Short mmCIF file of N, CA and C in Angstrom, two decimals:
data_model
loop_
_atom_site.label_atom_id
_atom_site.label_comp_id
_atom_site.label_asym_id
_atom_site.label_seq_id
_atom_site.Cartn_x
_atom_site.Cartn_y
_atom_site.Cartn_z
N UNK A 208 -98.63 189.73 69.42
CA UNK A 208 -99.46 190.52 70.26
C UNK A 208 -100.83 189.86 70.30
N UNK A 209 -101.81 190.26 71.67
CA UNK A 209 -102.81 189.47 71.48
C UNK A 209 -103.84 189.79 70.75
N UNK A 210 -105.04 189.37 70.18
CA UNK A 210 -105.75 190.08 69.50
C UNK A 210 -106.75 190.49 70.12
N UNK A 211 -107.03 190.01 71.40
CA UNK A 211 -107.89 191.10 72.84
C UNK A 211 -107.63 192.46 72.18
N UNK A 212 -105.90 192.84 72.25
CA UNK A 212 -105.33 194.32 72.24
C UNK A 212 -105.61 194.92 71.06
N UNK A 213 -106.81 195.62 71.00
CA UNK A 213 -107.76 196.40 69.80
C UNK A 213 -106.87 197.63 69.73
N UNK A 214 -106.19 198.46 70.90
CA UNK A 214 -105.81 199.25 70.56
C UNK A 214 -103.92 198.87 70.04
N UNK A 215 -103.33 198.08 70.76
CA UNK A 215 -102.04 197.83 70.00
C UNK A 215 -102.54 197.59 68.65
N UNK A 216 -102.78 196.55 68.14
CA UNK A 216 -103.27 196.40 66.54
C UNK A 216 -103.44 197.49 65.90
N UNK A 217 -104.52 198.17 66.52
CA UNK A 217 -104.88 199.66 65.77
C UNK A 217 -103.95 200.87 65.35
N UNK A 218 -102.88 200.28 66.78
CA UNK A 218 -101.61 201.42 66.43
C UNK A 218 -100.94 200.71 65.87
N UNK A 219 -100.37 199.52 65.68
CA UNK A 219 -99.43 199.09 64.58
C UNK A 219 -99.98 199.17 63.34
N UNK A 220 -101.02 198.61 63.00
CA UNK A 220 -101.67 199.06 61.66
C UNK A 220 -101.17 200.72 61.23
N UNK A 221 -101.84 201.48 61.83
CA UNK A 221 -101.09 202.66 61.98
C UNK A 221 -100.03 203.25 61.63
N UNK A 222 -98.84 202.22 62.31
CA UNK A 222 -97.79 202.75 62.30
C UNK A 222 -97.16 202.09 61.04
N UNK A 223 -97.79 201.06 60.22
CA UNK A 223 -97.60 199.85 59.12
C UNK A 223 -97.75 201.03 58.25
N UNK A 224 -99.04 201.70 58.07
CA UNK A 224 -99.28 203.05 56.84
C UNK A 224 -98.12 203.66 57.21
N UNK A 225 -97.55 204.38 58.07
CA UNK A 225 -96.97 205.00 58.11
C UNK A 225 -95.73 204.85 57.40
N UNK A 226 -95.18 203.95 58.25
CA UNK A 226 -93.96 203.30 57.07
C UNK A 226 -94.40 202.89 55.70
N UNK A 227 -94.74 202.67 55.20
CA UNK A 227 -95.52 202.66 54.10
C UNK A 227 -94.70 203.82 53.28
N UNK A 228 -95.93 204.79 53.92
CA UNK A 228 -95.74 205.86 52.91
C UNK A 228 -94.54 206.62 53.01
N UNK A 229 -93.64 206.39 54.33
CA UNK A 229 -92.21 206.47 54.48
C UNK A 229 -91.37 205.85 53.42
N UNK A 230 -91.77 205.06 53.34
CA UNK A 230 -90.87 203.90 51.95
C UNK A 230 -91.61 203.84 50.72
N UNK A 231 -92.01 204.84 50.67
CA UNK A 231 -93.05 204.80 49.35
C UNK A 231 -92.36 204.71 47.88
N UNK A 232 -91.14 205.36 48.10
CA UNK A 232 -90.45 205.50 46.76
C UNK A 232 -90.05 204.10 46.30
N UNK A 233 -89.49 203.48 47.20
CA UNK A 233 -88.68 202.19 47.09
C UNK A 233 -90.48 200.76 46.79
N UNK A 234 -91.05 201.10 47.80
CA UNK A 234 -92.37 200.11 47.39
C UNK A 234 -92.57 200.42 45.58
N UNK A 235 -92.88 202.37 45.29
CA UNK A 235 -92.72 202.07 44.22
C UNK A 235 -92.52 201.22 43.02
N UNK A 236 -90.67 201.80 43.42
CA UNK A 236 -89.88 200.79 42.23
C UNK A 236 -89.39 199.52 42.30
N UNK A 237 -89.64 199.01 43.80
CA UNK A 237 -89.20 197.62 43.48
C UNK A 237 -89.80 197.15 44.62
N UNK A 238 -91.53 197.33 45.19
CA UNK A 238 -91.90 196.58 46.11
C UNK A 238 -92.61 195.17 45.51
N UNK A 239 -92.79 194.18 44.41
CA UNK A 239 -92.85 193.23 44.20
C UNK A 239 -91.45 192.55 44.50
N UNK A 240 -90.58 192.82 43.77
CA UNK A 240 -89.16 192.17 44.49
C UNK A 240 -89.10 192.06 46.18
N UNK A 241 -88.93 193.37 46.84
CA UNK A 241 -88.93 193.28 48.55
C UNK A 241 -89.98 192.63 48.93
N UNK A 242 -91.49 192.79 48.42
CA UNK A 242 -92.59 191.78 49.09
C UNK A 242 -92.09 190.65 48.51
N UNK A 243 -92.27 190.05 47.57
CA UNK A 243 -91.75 188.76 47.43
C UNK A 243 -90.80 188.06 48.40
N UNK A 244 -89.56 188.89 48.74
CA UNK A 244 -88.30 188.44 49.60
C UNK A 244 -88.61 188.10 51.00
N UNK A 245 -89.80 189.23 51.11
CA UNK A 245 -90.25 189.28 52.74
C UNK A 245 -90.95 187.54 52.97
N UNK A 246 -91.60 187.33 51.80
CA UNK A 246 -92.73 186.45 52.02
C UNK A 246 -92.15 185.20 52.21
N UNK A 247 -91.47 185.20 51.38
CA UNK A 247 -90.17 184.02 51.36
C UNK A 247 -89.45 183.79 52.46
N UNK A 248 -89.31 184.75 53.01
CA UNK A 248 -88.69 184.66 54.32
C UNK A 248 -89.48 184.46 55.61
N UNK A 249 -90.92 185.11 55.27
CA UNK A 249 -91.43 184.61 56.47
C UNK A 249 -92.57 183.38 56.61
N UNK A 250 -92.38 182.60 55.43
CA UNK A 250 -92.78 181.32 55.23
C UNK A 250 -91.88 180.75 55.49
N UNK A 251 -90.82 180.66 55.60
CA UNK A 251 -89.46 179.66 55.50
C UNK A 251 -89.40 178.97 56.62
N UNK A 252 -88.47 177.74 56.60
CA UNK A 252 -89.11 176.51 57.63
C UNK A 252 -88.64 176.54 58.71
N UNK A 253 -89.52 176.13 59.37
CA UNK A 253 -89.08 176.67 60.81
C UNK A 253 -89.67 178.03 61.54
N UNK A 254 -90.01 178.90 60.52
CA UNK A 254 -90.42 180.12 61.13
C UNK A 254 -91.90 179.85 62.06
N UNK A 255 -91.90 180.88 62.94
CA UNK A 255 -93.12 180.91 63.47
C UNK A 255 -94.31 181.37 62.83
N UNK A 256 -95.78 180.77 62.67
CA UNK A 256 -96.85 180.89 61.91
C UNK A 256 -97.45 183.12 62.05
N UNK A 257 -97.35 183.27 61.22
CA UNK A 257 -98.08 184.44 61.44
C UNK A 257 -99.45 184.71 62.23
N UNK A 258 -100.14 184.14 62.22
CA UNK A 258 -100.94 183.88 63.19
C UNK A 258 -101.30 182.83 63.88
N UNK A 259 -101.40 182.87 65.02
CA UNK A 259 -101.24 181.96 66.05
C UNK A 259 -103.30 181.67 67.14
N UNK A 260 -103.84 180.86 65.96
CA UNK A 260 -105.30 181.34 66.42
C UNK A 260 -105.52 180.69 68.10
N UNK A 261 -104.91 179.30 67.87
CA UNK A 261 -104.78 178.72 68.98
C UNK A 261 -104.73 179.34 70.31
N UNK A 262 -103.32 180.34 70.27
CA UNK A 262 -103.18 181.15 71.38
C UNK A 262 -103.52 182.87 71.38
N UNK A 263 -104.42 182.94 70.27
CA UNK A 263 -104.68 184.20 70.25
C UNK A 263 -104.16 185.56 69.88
N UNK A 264 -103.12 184.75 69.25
CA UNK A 264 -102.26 185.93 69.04
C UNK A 264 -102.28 186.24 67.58
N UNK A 265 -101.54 187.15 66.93
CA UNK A 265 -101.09 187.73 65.48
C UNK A 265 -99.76 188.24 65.53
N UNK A 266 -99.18 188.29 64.35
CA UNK A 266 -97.61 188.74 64.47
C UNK A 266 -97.59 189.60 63.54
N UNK A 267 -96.84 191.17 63.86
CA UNK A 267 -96.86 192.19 63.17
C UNK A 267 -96.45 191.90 61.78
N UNK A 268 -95.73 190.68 61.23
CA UNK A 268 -95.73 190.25 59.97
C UNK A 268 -97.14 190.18 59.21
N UNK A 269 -97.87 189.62 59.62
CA UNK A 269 -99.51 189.81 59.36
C UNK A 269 -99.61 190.77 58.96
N UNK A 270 -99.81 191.96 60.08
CA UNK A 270 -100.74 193.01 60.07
C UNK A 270 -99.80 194.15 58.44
N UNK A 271 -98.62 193.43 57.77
CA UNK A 271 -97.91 194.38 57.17
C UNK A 271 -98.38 193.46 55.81
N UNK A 272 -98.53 192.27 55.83
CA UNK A 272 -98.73 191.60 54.56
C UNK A 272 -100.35 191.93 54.30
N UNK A 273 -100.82 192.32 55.34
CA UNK A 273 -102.62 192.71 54.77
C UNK A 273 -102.84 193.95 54.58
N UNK A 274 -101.83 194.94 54.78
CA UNK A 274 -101.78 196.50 54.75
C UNK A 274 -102.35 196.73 53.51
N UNK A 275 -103.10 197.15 52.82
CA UNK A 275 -104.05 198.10 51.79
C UNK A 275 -102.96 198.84 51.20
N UNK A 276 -101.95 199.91 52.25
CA UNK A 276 -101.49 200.91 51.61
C UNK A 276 -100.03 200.18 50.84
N UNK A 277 -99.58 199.45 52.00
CA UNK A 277 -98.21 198.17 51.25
C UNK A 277 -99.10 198.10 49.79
N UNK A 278 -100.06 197.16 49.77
CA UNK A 278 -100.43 196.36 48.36
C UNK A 278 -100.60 197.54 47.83
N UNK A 279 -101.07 198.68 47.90
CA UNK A 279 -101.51 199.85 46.85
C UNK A 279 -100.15 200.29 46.12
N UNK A 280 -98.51 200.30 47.29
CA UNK A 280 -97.59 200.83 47.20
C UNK A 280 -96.79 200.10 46.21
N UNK A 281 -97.28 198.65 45.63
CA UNK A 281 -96.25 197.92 45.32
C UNK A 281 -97.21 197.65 44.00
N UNK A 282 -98.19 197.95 43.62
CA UNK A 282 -98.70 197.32 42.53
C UNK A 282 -98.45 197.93 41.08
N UNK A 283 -97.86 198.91 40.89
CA UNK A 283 -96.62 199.48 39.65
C UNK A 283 -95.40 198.64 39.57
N UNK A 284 -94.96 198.27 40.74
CA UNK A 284 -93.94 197.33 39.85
C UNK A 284 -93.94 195.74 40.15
N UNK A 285 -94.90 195.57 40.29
CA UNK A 285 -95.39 194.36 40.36
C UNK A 285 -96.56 193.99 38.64
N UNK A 286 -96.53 194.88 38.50
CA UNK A 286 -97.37 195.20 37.27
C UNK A 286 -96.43 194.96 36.58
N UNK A 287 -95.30 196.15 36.81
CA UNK A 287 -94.08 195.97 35.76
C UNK A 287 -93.56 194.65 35.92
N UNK A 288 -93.11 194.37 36.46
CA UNK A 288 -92.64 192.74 36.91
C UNK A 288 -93.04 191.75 35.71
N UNK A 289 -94.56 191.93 35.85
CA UNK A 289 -95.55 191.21 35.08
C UNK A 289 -95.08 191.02 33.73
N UNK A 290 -94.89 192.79 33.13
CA UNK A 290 -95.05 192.46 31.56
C UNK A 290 -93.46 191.91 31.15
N UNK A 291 -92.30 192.03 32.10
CA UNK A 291 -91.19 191.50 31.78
C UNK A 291 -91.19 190.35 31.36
N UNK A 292 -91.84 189.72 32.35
CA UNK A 292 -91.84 188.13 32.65
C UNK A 292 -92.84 187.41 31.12
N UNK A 293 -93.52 188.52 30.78
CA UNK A 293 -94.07 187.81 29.42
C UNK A 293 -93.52 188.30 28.24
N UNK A 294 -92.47 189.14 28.05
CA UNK A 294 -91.57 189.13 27.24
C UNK A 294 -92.24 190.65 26.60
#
């Protein structure tokens, strides 16, 4: 989408919380695992750049990896994650 469009952005952001807090249980307990998977996947080769400054654009992948309420939703088990991994 372009980033002229203040109000699309504004409503996907929007609609990004929303789901959010729709999937809140699951961000919970295992949103370091699903963010991780996502990220992996939307770095992977070949994919198209999340943002596109050149042509002005942004891709709703963006606007979900900078979400406040995502990172707020996932940082319990990403925490937990943490102390596994150090034994």
């Amino acid at each position: 989408m372009r980033i002229d469009a203040t109000a699309k952005v504004t409503a996907v952001r929007a609609g990004v919380a929303l789901a959010a807090l729709v999937t809140s249980p699951v961000l919970l307990l295992a949103g370091a695992q699903v963010r991780g998977h996502y990220v992996r996947w939307l770095y992977r080769d070949g994919a198209p750049p999340p943002v596109d400054k050149e042509n002005g654009r942004v891709g709703v992948h963006y606007l979900v990896l900078t979400s406040t309420v995502v990172r707020w939703l996932c940082v319990p088990s990403q925490a937990l994650a943490a102390r596994f991994r150090r034994g």
